PDB file of C-alpha atoms in Angstrom:
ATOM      1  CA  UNK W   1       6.888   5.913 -14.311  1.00 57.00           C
ATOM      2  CA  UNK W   2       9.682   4.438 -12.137  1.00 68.00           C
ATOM      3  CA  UNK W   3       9.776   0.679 -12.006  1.00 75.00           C
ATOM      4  CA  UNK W   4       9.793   0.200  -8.085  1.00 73.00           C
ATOM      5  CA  UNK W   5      11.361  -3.454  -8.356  1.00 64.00           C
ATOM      6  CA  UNK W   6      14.662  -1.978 -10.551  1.00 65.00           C
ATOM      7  CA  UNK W   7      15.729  -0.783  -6.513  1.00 60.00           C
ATOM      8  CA  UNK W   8      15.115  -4.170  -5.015  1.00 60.00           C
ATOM      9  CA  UNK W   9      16.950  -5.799  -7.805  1.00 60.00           C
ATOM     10  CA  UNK W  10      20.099  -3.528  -7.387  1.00 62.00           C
ATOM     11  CA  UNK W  11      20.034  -4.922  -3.632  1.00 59.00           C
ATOM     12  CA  UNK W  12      19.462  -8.141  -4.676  1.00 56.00           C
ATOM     13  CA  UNK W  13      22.115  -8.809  -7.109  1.00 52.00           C
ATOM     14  CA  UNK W  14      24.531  -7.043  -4.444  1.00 57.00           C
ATOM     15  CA  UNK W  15      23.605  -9.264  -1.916  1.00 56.00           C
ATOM     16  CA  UNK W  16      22.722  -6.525   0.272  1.00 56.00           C
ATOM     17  CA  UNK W  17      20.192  -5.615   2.906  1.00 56.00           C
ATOM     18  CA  UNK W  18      20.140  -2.015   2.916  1.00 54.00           C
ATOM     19  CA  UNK W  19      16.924  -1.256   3.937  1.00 55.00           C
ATOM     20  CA  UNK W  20      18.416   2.589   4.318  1.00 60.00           C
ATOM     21  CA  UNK W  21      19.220   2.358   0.783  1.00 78.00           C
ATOM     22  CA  UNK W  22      16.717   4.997  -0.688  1.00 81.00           C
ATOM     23  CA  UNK W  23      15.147   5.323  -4.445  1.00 83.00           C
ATOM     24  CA  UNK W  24      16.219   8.850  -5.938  1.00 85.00           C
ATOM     25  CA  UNK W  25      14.080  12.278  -6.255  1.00 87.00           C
ATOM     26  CA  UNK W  26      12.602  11.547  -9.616  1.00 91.00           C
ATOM     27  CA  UNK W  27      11.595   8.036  -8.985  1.00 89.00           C
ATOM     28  CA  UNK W  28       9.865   9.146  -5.990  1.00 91.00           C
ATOM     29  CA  UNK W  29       8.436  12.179  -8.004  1.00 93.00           C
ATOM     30  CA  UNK W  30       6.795   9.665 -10.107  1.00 93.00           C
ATOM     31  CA  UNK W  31       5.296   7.861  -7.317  1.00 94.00           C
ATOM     32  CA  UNK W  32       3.792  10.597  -5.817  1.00 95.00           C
ATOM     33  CA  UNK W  33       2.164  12.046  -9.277  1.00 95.00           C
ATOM     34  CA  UNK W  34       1.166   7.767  -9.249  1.00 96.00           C
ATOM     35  CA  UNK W  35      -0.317   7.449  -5.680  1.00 97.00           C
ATOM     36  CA  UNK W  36      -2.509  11.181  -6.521  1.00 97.00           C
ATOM     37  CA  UNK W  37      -4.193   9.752  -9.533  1.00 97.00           C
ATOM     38  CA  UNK W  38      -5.169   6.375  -8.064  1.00 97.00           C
ATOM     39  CA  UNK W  39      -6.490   8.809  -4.876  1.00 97.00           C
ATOM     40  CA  UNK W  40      -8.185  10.956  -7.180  1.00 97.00           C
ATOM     41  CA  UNK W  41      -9.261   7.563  -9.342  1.00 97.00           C
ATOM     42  CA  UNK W  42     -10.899   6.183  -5.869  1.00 97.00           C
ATOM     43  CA  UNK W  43     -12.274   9.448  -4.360  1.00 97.00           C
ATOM     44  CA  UNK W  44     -14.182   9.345  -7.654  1.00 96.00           C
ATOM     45  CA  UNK W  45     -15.383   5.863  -7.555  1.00 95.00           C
ATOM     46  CA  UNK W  46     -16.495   6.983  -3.655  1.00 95.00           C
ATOM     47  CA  UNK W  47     -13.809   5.307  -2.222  1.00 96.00           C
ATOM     48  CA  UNK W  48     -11.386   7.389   0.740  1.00 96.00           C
ATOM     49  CA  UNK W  49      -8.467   7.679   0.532  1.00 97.00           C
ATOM     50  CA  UNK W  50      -5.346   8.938   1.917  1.00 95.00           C
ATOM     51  CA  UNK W  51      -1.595   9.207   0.936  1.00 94.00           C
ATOM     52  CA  UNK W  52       1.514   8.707   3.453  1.00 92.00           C
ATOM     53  CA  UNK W  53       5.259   8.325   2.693  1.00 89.00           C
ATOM     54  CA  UNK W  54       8.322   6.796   4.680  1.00 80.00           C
ATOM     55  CA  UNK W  55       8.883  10.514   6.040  1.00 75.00           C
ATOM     56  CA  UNK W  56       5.612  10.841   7.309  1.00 75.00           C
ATOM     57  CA  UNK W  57       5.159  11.094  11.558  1.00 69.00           C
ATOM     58  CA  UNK W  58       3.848   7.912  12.640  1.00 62.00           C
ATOM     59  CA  UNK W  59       0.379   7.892  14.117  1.00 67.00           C
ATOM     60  CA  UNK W  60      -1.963   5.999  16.046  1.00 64.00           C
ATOM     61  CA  UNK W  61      -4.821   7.416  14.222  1.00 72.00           C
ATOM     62  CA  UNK W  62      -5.105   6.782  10.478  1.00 78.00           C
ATOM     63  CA  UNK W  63      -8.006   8.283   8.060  1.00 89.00           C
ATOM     64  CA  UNK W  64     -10.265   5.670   7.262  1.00 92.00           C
ATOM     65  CA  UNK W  65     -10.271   3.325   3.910  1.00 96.00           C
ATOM     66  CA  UNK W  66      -7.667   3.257   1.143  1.00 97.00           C
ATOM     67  CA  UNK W  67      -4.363   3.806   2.698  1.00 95.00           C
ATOM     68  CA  UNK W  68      -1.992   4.558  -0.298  1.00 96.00           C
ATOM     69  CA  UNK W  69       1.773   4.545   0.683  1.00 95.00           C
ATOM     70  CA  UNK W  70       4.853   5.874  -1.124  1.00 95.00           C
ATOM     71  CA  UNK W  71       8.348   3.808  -0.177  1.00 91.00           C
ATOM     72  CA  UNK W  72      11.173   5.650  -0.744  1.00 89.00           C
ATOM     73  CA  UNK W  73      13.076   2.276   0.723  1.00 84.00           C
ATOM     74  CA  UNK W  74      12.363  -1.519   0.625  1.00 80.00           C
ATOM     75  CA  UNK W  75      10.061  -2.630  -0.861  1.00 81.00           C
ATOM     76  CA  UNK W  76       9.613   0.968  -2.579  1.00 87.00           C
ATOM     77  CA  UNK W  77       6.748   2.317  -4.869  1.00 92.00           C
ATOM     78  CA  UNK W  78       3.859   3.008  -4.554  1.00 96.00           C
ATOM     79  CA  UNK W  79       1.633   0.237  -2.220  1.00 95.00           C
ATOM     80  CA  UNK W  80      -2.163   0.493  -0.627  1.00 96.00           C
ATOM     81  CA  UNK W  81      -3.688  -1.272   2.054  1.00 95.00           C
ATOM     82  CA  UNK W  82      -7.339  -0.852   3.617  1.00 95.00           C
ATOM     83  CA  UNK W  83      -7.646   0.784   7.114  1.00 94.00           C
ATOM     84  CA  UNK W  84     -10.958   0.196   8.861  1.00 92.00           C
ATOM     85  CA  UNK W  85     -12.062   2.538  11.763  1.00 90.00           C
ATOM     86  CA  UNK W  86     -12.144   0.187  14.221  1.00 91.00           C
ATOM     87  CA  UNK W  87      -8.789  -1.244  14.197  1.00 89.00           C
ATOM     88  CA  UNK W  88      -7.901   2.290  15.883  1.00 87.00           C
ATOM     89  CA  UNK W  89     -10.246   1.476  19.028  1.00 89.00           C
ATOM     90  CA  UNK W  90      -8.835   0.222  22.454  1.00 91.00           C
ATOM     91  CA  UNK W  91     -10.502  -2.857  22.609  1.00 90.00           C
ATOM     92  CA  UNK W  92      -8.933  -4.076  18.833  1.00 91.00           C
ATOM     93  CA  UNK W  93      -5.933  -2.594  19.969  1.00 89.00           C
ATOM     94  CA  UNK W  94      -5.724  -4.273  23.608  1.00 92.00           C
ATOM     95  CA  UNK W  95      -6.584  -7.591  21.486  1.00 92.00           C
ATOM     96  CA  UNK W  96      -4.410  -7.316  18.985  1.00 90.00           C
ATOM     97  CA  UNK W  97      -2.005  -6.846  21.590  1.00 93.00           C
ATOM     98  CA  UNK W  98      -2.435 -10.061  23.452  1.00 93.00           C
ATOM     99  CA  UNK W  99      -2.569 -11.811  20.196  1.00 90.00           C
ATOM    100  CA  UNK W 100      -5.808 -13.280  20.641  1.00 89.00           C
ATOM    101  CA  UNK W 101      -5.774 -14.372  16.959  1.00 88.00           C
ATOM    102  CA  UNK W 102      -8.611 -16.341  17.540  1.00 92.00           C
ATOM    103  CA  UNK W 103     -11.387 -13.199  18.947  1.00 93.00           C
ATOM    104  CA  UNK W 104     -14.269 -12.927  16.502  1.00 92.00           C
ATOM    105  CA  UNK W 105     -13.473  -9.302  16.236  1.00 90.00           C
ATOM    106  CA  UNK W 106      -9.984  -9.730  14.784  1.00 92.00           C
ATOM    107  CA  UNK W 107     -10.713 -12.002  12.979  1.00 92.00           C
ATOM    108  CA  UNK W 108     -13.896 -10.044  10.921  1.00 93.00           C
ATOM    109  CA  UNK W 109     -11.527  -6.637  10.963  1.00 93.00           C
ATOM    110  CA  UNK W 110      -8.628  -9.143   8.764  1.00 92.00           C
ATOM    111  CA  UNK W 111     -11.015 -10.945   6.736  1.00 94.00           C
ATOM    112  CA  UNK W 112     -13.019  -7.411   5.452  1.00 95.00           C
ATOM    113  CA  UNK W 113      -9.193  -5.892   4.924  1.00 94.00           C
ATOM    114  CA  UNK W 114      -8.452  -8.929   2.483  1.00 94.00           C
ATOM    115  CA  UNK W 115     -11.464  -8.565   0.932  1.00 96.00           C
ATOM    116  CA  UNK W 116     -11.386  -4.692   0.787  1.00 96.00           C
ATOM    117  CA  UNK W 117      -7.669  -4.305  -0.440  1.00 96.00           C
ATOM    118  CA  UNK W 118      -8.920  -7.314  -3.304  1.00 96.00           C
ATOM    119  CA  UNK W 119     -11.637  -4.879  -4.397  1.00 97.00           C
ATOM    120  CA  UNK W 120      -9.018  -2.132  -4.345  1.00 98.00           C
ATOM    121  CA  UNK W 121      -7.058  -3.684  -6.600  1.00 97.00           C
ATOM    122  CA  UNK W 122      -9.831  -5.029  -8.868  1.00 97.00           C
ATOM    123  CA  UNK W 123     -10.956  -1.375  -9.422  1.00 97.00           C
ATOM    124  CA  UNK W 124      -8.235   0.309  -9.795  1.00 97.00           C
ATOM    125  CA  UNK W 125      -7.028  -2.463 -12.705  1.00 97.00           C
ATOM    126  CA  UNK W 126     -10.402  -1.902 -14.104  1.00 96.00           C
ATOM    127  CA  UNK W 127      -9.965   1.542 -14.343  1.00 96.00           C
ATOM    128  CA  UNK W 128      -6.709   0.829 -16.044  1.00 96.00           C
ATOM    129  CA  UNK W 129      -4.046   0.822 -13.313  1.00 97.00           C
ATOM    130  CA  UNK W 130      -1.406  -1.726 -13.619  1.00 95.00           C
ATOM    131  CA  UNK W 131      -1.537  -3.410 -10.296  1.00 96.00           C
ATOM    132  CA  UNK W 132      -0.210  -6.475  -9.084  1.00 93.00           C
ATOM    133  CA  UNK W 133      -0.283  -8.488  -5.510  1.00 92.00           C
ATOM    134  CA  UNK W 134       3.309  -8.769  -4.642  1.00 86.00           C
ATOM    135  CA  UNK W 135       3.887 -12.420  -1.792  1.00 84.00           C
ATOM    136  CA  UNK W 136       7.750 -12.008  -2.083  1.00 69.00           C
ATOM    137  CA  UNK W 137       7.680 -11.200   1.448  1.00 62.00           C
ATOM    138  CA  UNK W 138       5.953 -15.080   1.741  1.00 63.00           C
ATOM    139  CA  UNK W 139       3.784 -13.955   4.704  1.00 69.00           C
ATOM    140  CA  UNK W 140       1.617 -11.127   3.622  1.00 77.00           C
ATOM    141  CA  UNK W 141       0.531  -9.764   0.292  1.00 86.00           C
ATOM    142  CA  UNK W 142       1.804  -6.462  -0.489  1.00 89.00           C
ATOM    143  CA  UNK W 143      -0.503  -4.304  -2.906  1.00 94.00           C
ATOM    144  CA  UNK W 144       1.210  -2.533  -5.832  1.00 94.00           C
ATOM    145  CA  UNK W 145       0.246   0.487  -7.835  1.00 96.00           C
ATOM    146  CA  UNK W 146       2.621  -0.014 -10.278  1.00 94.00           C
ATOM    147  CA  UNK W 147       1.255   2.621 -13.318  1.00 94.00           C
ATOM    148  CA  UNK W 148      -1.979   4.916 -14.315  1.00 94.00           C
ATOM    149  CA  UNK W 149      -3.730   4.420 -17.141  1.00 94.00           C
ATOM    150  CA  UNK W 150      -2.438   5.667 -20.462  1.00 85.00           C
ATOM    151  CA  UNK W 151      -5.474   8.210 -20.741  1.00 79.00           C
ATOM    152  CA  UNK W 152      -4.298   9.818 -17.025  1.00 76.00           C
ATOM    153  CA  UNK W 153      -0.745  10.202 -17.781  1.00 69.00           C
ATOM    154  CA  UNK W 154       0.585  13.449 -17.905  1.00 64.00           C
ATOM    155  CA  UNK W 155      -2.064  14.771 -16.234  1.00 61.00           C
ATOM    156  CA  UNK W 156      -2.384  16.998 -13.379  1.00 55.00           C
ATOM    157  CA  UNK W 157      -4.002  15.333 -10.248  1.00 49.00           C
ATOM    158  CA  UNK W 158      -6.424  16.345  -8.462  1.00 42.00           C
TER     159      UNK W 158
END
């Protein structure tokens, strides 16, 4: 597997912000043979999920649960968030919108994603992923899929 944070470094230590700056083919390769064992890992725990990367077409509609993302650019790897349902309905949207932080609605849809992408990442490091809850953006917590287990590797997804 392809350390995601060897790319962030390399921008680091050049005192760069090239967010175009992209990770090459086999890193990504690795990342995508990654993000389809911790789908297959959650699909068999009963969990959806779904897998996206930086080329996908962006949409207003998103499959619900586990969204599992591959990053080709900063912050690159392989990262998951939860997507409920109902943040794809007018009213969340038109709230969300007017940044009515406050609404009880918005507020229940963020608190069940924290506690959702938590239980994410507790099963999928139970099952033997190497995760880890990246803050170095300091205002949001960014979900890492870093490696599969040692008895999944080198095996063929499903």
């Amino acid at each position: 597997m392809t350390d995601p944070f060897q790319f962030s470094k390399k921008l680091l230590l050049a005192q760069r912000q090239a967010l175009e700056d992209r990770a090459p083919g086999e890193a990504v390769a690795t990342w995508v043979e990654l993000a389809n064992l911790a789908r297959a890992e959650l699909q068999r725990l009963g969990l959806p999920a779904s897998i996206s990367t930086s080329g996908d077409p962006v949409s207003l509609e998103t499959p619900p649960g586990v969204r599992i993302h591959i990053d080709d650019r900063y912050p690159y790897g392989v990262l998951f968030s939860w997507h409920a349902p109902i943040s794809d309905t007018e009213s969340f949207r038109e709230k969300l919108i007017a940044q009515k932080m406050d609404d009880p609605l918005l507020t229940q849809v963020f608190e069940v994603t924290r506690m959702m992408e938590r239980a994410v990442h507790r099963l999928l490091d139970k099952a033997g992923f190497r995760v880890f809850i990246d803050n170095s953006a300091h205002m949001y917590y960014e979900f890492r899929i870093l490696a599969a287990p040692a008895r999944l590797r080198g095996t063929k997804s499903v």
